[in-house]
XYZ file of C-alpha atoms in Angstrom:
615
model
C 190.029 182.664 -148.763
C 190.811 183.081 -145.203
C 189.070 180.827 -142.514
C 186.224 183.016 -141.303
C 185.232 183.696 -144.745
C 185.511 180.022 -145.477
C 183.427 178.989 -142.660
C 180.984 181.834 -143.594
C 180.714 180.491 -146.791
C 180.419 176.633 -145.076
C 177.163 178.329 -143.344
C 175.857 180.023 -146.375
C 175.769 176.853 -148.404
C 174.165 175.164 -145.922
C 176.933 172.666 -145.870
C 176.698 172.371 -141.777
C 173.138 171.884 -141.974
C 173.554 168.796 -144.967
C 176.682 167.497 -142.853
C 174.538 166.889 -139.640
C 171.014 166.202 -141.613
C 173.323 162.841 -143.237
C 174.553 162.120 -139.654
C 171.510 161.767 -138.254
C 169.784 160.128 -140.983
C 172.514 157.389 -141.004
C 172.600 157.426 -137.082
C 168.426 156.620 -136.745
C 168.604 153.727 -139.977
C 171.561 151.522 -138.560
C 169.622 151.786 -134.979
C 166.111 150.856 -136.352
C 167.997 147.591 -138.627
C 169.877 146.914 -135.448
C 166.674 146.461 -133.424
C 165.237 144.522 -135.633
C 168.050 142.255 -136.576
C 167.362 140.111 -133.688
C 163.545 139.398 -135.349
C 165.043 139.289 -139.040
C 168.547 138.006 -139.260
C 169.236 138.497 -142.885
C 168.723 142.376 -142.284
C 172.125 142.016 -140.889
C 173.509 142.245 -144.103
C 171.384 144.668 -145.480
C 172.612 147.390 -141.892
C 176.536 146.198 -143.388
C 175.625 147.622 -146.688
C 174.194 150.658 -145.449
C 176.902 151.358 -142.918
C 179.187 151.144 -145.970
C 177.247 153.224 -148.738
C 176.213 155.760 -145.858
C 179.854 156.362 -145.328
C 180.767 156.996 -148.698
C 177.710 158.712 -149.549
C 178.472 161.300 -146.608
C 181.629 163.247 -148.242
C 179.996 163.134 -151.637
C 177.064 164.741 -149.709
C 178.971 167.567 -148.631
C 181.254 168.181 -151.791
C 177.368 168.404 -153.683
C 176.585 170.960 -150.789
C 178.751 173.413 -151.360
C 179.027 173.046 -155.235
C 175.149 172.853 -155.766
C 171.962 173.771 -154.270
C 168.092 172.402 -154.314
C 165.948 175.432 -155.476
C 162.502 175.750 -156.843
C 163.793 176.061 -160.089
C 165.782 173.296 -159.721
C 169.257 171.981 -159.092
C 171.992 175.244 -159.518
C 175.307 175.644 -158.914
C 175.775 177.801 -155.996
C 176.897 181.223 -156.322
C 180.091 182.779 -155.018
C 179.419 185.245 -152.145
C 180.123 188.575 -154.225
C 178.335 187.049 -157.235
C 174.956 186.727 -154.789
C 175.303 189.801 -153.514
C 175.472 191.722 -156.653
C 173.648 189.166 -158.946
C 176.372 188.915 -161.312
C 177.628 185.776 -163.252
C 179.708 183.647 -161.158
C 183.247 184.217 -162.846
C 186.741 183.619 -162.174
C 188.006 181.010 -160.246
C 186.197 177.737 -160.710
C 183.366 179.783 -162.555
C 180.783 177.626 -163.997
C 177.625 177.284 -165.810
C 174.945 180.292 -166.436
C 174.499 183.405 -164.611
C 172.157 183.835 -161.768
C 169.675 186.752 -160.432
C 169.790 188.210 -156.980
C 166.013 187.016 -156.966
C 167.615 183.323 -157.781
C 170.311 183.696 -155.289
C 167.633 184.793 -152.407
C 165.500 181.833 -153.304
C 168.957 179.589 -153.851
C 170.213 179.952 -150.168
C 166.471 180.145 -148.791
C 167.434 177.449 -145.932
C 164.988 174.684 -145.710
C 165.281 171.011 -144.484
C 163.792 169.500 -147.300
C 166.795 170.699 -149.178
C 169.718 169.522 -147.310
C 167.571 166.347 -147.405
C 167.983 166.224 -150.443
C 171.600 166.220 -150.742
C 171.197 163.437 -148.088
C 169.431 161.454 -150.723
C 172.195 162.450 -153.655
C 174.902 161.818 -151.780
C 173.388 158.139 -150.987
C 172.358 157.721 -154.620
C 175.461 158.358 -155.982
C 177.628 155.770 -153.477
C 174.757 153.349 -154.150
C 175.866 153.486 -157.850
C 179.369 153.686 -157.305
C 179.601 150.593 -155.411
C 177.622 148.962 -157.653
C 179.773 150.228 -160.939
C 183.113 148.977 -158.523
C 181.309 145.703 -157.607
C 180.733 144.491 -161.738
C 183.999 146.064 -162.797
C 186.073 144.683 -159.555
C 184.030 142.137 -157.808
C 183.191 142.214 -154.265
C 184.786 144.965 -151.887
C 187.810 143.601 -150.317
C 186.492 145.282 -146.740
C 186.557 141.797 -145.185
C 188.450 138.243 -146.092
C 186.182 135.458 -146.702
C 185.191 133.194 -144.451
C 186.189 129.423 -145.607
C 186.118 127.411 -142.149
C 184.403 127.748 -138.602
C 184.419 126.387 -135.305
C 181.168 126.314 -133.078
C 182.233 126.235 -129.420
C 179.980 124.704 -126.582
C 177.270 127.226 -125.515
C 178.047 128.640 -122.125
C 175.084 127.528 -119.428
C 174.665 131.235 -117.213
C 171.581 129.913 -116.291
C 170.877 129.936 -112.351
C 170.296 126.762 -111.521
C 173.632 125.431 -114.331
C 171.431 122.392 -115.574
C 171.610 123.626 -119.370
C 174.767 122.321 -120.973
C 173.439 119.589 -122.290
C 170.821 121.840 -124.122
C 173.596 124.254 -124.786
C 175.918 121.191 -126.688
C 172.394 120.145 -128.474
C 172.372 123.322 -130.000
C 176.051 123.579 -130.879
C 176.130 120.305 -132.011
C 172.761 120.623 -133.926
C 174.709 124.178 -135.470
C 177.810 122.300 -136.302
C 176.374 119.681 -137.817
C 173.830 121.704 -140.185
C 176.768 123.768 -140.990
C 178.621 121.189 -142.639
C 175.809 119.713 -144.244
C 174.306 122.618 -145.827
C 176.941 124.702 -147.151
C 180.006 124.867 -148.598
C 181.908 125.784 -144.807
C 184.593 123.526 -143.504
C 183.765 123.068 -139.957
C 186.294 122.126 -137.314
C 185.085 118.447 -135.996
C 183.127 118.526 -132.480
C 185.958 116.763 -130.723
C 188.182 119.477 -130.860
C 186.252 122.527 -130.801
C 184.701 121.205 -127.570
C 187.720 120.048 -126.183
C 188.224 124.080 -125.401
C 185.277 123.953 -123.006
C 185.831 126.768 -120.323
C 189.506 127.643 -121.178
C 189.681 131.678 -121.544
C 191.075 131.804 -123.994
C 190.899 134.891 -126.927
C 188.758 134.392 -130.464
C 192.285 134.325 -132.136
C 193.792 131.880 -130.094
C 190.709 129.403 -130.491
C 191.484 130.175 -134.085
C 194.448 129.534 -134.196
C 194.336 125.966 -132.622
C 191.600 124.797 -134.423
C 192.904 126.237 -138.006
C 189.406 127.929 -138.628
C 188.976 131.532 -140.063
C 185.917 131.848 -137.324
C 184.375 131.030 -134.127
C 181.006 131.102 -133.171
C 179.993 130.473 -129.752
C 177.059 131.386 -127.246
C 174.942 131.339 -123.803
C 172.204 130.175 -122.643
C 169.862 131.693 -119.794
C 166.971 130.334 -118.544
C 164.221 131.633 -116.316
C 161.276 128.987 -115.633
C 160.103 127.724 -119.439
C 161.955 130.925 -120.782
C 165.008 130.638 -122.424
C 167.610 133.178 -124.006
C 170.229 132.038 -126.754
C 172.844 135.109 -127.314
C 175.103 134.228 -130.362
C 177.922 135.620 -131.220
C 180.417 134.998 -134.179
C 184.017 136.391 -134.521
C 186.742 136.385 -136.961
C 189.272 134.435 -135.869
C 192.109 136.086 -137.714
C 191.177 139.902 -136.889
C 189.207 139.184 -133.301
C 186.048 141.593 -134.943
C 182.850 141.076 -134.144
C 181.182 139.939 -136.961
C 177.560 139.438 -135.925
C 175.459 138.298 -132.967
C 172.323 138.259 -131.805
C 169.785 137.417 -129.144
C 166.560 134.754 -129.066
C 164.171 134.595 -126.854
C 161.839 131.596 -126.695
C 160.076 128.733 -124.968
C 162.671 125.657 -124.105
C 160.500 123.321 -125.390
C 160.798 124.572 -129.193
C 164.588 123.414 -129.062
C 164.325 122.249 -132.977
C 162.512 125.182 -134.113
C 165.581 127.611 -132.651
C 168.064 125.356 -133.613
C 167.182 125.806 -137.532
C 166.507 129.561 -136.678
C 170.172 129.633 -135.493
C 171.791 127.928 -138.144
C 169.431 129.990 -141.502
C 170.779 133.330 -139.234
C 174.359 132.573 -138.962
C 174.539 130.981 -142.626
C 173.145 134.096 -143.957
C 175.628 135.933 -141.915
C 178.551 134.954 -143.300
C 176.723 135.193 -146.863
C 177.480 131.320 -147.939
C 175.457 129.267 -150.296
C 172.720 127.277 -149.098
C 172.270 123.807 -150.589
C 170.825 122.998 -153.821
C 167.130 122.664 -152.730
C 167.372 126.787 -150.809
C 167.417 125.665 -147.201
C 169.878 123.944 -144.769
C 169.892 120.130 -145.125
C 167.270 118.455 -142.813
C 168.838 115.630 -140.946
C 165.161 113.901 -140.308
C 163.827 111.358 -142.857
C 160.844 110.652 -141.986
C 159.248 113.520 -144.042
C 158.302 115.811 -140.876
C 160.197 118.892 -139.823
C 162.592 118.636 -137.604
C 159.882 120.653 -134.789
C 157.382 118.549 -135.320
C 159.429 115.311 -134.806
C 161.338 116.291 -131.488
C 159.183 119.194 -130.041
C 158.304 117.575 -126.849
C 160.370 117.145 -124.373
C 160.892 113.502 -123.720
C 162.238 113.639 -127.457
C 164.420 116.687 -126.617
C 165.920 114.537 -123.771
C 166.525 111.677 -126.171
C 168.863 114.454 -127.879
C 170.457 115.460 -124.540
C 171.566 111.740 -124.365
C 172.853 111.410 -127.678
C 174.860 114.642 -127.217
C 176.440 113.338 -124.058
C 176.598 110.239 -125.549
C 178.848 111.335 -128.502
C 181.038 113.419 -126.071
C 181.693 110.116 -124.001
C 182.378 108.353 -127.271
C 184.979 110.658 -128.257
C 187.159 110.373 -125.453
C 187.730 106.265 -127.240
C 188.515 104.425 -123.603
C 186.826 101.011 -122.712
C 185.032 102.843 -119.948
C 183.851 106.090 -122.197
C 182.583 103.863 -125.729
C 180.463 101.758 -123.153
C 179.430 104.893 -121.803
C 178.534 106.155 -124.744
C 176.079 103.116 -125.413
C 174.070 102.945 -122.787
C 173.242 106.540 -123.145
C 172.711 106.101 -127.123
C 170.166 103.034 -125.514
C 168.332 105.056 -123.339
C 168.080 107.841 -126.097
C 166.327 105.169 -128.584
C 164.413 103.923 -126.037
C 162.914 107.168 -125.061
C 162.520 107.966 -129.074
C 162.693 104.724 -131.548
C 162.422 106.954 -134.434
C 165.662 108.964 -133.740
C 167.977 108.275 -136.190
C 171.395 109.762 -135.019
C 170.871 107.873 -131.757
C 170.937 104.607 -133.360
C 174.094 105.860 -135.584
C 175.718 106.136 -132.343
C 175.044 102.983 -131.062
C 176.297 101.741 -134.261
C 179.475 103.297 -134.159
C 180.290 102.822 -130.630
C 180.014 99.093 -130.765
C 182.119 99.477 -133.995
C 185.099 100.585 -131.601
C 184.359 98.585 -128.895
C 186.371 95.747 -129.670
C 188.973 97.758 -130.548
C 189.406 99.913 -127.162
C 188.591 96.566 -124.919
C 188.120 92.838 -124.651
C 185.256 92.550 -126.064
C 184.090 89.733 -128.511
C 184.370 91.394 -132.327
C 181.727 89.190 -133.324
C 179.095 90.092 -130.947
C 179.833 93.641 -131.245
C 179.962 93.874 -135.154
C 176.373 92.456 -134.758
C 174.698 94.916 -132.562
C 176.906 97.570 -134.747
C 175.389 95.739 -137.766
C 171.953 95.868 -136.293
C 172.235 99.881 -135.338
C 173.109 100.570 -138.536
C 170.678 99.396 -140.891
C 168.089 100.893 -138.476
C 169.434 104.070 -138.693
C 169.912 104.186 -142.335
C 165.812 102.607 -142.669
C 165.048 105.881 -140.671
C 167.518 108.414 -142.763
C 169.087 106.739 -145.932
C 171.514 109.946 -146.450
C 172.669 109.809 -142.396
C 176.329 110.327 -142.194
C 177.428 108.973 -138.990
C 175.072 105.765 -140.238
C 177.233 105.217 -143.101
C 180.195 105.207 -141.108
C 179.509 103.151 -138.870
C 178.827 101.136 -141.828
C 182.111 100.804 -143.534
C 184.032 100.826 -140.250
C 181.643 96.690 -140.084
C 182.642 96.096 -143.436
C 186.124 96.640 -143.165
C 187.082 95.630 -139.790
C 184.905 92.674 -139.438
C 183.292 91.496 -142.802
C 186.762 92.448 -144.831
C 185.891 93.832 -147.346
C 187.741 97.261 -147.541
C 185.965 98.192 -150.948
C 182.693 98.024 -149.840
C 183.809 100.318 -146.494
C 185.305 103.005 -148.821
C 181.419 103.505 -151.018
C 180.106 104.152 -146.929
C 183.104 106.414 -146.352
C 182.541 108.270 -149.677
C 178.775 108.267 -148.808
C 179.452 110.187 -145.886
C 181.746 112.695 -147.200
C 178.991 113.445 -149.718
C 176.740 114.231 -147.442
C 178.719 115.971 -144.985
C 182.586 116.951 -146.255
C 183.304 118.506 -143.094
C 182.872 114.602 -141.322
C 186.399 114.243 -139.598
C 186.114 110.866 -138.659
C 184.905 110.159 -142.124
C 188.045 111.143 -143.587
C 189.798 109.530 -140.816
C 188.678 106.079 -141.626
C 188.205 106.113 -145.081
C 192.329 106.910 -144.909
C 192.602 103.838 -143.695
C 190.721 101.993 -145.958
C 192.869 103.826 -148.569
C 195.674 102.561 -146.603
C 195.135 98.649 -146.346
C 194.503 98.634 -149.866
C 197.787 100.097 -150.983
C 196.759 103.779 -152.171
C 198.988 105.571 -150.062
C 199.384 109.310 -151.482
C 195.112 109.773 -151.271
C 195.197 108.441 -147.858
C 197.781 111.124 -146.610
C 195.451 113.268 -148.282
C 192.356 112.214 -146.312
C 193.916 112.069 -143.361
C 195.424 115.166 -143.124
C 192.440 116.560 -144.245
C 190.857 115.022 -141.017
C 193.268 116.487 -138.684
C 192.672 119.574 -140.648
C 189.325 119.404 -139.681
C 189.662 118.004 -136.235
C 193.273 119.182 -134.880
C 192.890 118.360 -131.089
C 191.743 115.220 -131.245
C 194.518 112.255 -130.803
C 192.625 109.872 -133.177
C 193.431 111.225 -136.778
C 196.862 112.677 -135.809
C 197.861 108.644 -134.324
C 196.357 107.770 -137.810
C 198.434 110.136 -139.364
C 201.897 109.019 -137.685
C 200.693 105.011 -138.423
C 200.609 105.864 -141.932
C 204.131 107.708 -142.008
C 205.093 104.444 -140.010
C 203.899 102.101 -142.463
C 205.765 104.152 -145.326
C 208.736 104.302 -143.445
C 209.138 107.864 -142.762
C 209.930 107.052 -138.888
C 210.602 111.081 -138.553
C 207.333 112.267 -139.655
C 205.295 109.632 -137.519
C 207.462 110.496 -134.082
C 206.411 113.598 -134.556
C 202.438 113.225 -134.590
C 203.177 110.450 -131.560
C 204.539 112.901 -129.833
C 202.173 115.629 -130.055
C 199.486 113.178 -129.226
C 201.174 112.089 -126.043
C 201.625 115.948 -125.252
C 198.246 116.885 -125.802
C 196.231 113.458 -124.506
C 198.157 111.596 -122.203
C 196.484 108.170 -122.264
C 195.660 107.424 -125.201
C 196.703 103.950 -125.235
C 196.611 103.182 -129.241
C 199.015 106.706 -129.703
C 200.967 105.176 -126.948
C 201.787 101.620 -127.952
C 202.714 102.430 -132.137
C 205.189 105.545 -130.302
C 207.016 102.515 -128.951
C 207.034 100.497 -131.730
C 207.829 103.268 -134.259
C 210.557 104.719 -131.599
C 212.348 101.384 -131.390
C 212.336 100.874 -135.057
C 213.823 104.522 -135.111
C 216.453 103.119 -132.778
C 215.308 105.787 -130.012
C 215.400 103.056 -126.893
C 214.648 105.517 -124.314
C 211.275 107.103 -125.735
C 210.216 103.612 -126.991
C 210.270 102.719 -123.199
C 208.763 105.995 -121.925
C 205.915 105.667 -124.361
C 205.618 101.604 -123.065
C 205.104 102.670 -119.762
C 202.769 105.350 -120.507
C 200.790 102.525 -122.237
C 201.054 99.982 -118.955
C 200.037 103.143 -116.824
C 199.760 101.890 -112.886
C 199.592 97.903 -114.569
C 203.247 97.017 -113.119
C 203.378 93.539 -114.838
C 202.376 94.834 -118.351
C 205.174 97.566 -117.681
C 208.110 94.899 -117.012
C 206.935 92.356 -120.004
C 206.843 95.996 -122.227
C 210.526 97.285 -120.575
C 211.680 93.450 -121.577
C 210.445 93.274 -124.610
C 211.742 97.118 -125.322
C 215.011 95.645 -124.005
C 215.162 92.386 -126.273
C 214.493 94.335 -129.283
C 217.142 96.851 -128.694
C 219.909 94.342 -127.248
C 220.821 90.864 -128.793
C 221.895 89.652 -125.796
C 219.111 89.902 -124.179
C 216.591 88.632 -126.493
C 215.108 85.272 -125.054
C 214.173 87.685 -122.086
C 212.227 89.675 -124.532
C 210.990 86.899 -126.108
C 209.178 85.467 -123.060
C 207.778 88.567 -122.046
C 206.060 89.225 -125.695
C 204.758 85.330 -125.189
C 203.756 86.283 -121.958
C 201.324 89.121 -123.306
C 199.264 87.154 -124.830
C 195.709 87.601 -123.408
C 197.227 91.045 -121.819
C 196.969 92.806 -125.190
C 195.050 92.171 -128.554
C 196.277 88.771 -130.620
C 197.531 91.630 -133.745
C 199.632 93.785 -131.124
C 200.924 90.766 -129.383
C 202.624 89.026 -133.007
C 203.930 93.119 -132.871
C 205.728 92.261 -130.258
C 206.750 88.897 -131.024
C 208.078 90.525 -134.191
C 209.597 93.247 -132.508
C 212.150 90.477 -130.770
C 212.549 88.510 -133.621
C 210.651 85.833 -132.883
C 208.512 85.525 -136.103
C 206.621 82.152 -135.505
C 205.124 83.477 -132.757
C 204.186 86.611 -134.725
C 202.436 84.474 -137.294
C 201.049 82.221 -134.797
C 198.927 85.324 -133.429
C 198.451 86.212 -136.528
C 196.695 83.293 -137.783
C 194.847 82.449 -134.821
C 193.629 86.293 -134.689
C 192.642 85.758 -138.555
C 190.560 82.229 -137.503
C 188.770 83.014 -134.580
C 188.102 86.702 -135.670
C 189.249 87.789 -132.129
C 190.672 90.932 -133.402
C 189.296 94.230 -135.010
C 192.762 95.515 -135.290
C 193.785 92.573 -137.603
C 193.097 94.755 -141.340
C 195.689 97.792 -139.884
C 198.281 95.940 -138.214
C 198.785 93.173 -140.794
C 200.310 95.913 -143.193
C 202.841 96.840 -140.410
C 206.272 97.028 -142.084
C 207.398 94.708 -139.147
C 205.984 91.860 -140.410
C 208.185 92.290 -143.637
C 210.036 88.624 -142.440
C 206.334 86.948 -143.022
C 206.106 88.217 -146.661
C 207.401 84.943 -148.500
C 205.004 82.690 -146.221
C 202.308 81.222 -147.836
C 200.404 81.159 -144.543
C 201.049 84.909 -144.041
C 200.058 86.214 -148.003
C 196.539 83.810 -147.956
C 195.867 85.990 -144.037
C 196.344 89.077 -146.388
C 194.651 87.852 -149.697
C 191.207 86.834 -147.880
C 191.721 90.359 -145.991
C 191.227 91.833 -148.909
C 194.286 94.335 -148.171
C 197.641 95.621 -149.822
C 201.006 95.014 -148.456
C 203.384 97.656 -148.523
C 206.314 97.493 -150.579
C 209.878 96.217 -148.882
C 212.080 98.946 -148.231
């Protein structure tokens, strides 16, 4: 057949006019579900399925077009071109089935819409039950990889006036946090995926630092009361666009758009939802979560517990008390908000151990926020916490601390810090291989922050593996200069490693512009690395005391051999419960001199915590 008869006979069977009937029937569905996607969410999936069957439905369309037609007397194969003319039997060739009249070949090729239509509607029919014959046989279509892990970014603020990143981070945070409660999603830990705020940076790089297989992220607008959310969220390993959308609403229904956001983007990437049908509700007082902080003296107690928890990241002296006398003003404005007092909780939980002040004193207002929190949500992660990080840093009592830690992994397994201290309570009491596990399954979860990965590198430290713990020091001090607890074990674990010059490089990142802490540090540095010049090291690690924390000062004592001193501090640090550090650094392998003392094993035994073995 030569190619104007072929196109002749294209025309005849109306094959053109099926062909652009399909097109245009496809063309007008996807834009009506994309219009209305922004009202109705989970039509998203339903305009991915039709984009899909439409486009295998359109060449089985057109293969029924020319082999068939829709007649009044029903569905007939279409005659060849001599065979209509003449009104023989279609012979020859792919002849098949019974003859037809002229009269039936007139009425056959009678062009009509309603026909080609109805090859639309085949065409669709049969992909329809094709793809569901493939799915039962084969199991989902491998058209996308699934989506296991997520990062939500901060919002952007394009509003005029710039005044809404606080209300942008509510939302992400409010997103993040519902994420990992309700559904089976890891979700990268807030302190690194907002640690990217306003770097340009591409969907696959933001991937690929944070480990995640997606990103969502966002803006916010604002005109008067009005306020626009766009969302959009990405695959990470492909940079596609896999869905986004637009909200438009009034500012002061905050809650009500946060859940909106979260039941949309769940259904998006077609996870689970919890046992009960519906996204975990972090309020437990039995309201919805609108009803509860709708007005907006409540929605600025949530501003200041979002900035709060951003100070309290950073872990300085200046940030954690930052960090509590927002998480004040935020319970202050709204006594019944539970997170709030979790945060106050945990950030005098860390206080003593980031500055000078008085464990005791803290460990009760941490006490104190704590068991308010909990009496206003019993299932509140960040309560329980804050819980075990009391009971094993102040009361002792490591066991009790891991049931808080395991409480909060229940009801959030995506909770990097969590992980983070429940592998140390794993590693005081001598159960080493799970709390690798935990731990790298908190920097897993929360890769730019320097407080698992310094977690990490003590733990390789305190099994000896000097290598493996200089190398999450250093990537610490690359990527968060300043971080004084990274800094400090890098010298400790460097020297022990017998590398002299980056023990005193990470010493003097440690003293910072504090010139006397830097010399006693560079002595002490120098004692430990040359015997003739101990006693000067010695001084200088007796002259720290009341410069650094009673546990890292017997470090240092130890460091120069001078092991009275080291239990001295020790003991006194044990008595006067002057240090929160006391539970991790008694198990440093440093102290291995002190093991035969009496004194030293009844410190241990009443803190409840496992030696490591003597290498």
């Amino acid at each position: 057949m030569d190619l104007q008869r072929f196109l002749a006979e294209l025309k005849r069977r109306h094959v053109y006019r099926v062909a652009v009937t399909y097109a245009i029937a496809l063309f007008a569905a996807v834009q009506i579900l994309e219009a209305l996607v922004g009202f109705f969410p989970v039509l998203n999936r339903v305009g991915t399925a039709l984009v899909v069957i439409g486009l295998i439905g359109f060449p089985l369309a057109v293969i029924l077009a020319w082999i068939y037609d829709i007649t009044p007397q029903g569905v007939r194969r279409t005659a060849r071109l001599e065979a209509a003319a003449t009104g023989a039997a279609p012979s020859g060739e792919g002849a098949i089935g019974e003859a037809v009249t002229a009269a039936d070949a007139r009425a056959q090729h009678t062009p009509t819409a309603g026909r080609a239509a109805g090859f639309v509607g085949i065409g669709i029919l049969v992909a329809v039950v094709g793809l569901a014959a493939v799915s039962h046989w084969s199991g989902p279509l491998p058209s996308a990889e699934r989506v296991g892990s997520i990062a939500v970014l901060p919002f952007t603020d394009l509003s005029t006036d710039h005044d809404q990143q606080i209300f942008g981070d509510g939302i992400a945070d409010e997103l993040l946090n519902r994420l990992a409660q309700g559904t089976e999603l890891q979700v990268a830990a807030r302190a690194s995926s907002f640690s990217l705020r306003g770097q340009e940076l591409d969907v696959m790089e933001v991937g690929r630092r944070l480990q995640v297989d997606a990103v969502l992220d966002g803006t916010i607008r604002t005109a008067g009361e009005h306020l626009r959310v766009t969302v959009q969220l990405s695959d990470a390993r492909s940079g596609r666009l896999i869905w986004s959308a637009s909200y438009d609403r009034e500012e002061a229904n905050l809650l009500e758009l946060q859940d909106e956001l979260a039941l949309a983007i769940v259904d998006a990437l077609q996870l689970e939802l919890s046992a009960g049908g519906q996204l975990a509700a972090l309020d437990g007082d039995g309201r919805t979560a609108p009803e509860r902080l709708g007005s907006s003296t409540q929605n600025a107690a949530y501003d200041l517990y979002s900035s709060g928890m951003a100070a309290w990241h950073r872990r300085t002296e200046a940030s954690v008390r930052q960090a509590i006398a927002q998480f004040e003003e935020a319970v202050e404005l709204d006594p019944a908000f539970a997170l709030a007092h979790a945060g106050l909780a945990q950030a005098f939980a860390i206080l003593p151990q980031v500055s000078s002040e008085p464990p005791r004193a803290a460990a009760g207002r941490a006490k104190e926020a704590a068991a308010t929190a909990l009496g206003l949500e019993g299932l509140l992660p960040e309560a329980h916490v804050a819980m075990g990080q009391i009971r094993q840093n102040y009361d002792w009592r490591p066991r009790q601390a891991e049931s808080s830690y395991r409480r909060a992994i229940e009801a959030n397994p995506s909770y990097a810090t969590a992980h983070q201290w429940y592998a140390e309570t794993l590693l005081v009491t001598g159960r080493y291989v799970e709390a690798l596990a935990e731990i790298d399954r908190a920097v897993e979860l929360d890769p730019l922050s320097p407080a698992p990965v310094t977690v990490r590198g003590y733990i390789h430290t305190v099994l000896g593996d000097h290598a493996a713990a200089l190398t999450d020091f250093r990537r610490v001090a690359a990527a968060s200069p300043g971080f004084t607890v990274a800094d400090f074990n890098h010298g400790v674990t460097a020297l022990l490693a017998g590398e002299v010059a980056e023990a005193r490089a990470a010493f003097e990142r440690l003293a910072g512009a504090d010139r006397a802490l830097g010399r006693a540090l560079t002595a002490v540095v120098d004692g430990a690395a040359d015997p003739a010049r101990r006693t000067e090291g010695v001084r200088a690690a007796a002259g720290l005391r009341g410069r650094l924390a009673p546990a890292l000062v017997a470090v240092t004592a130890a460091l120069v051999g001078d092991d009275a001193a080291a239990l001295d501090m020790l003991t006194r640090a044990y008595e006067e419960r002057s240090d929160a550090n006391l539970p991790m650094v008694i198990i440093h392998p440093i102290f291995a001199p002190l093991h035969a003392d009496a004194g030293f094993q009844e410190i241990v035994e009443r803190l409840g915590v496992t030696l490591p073995p003597l290498r």
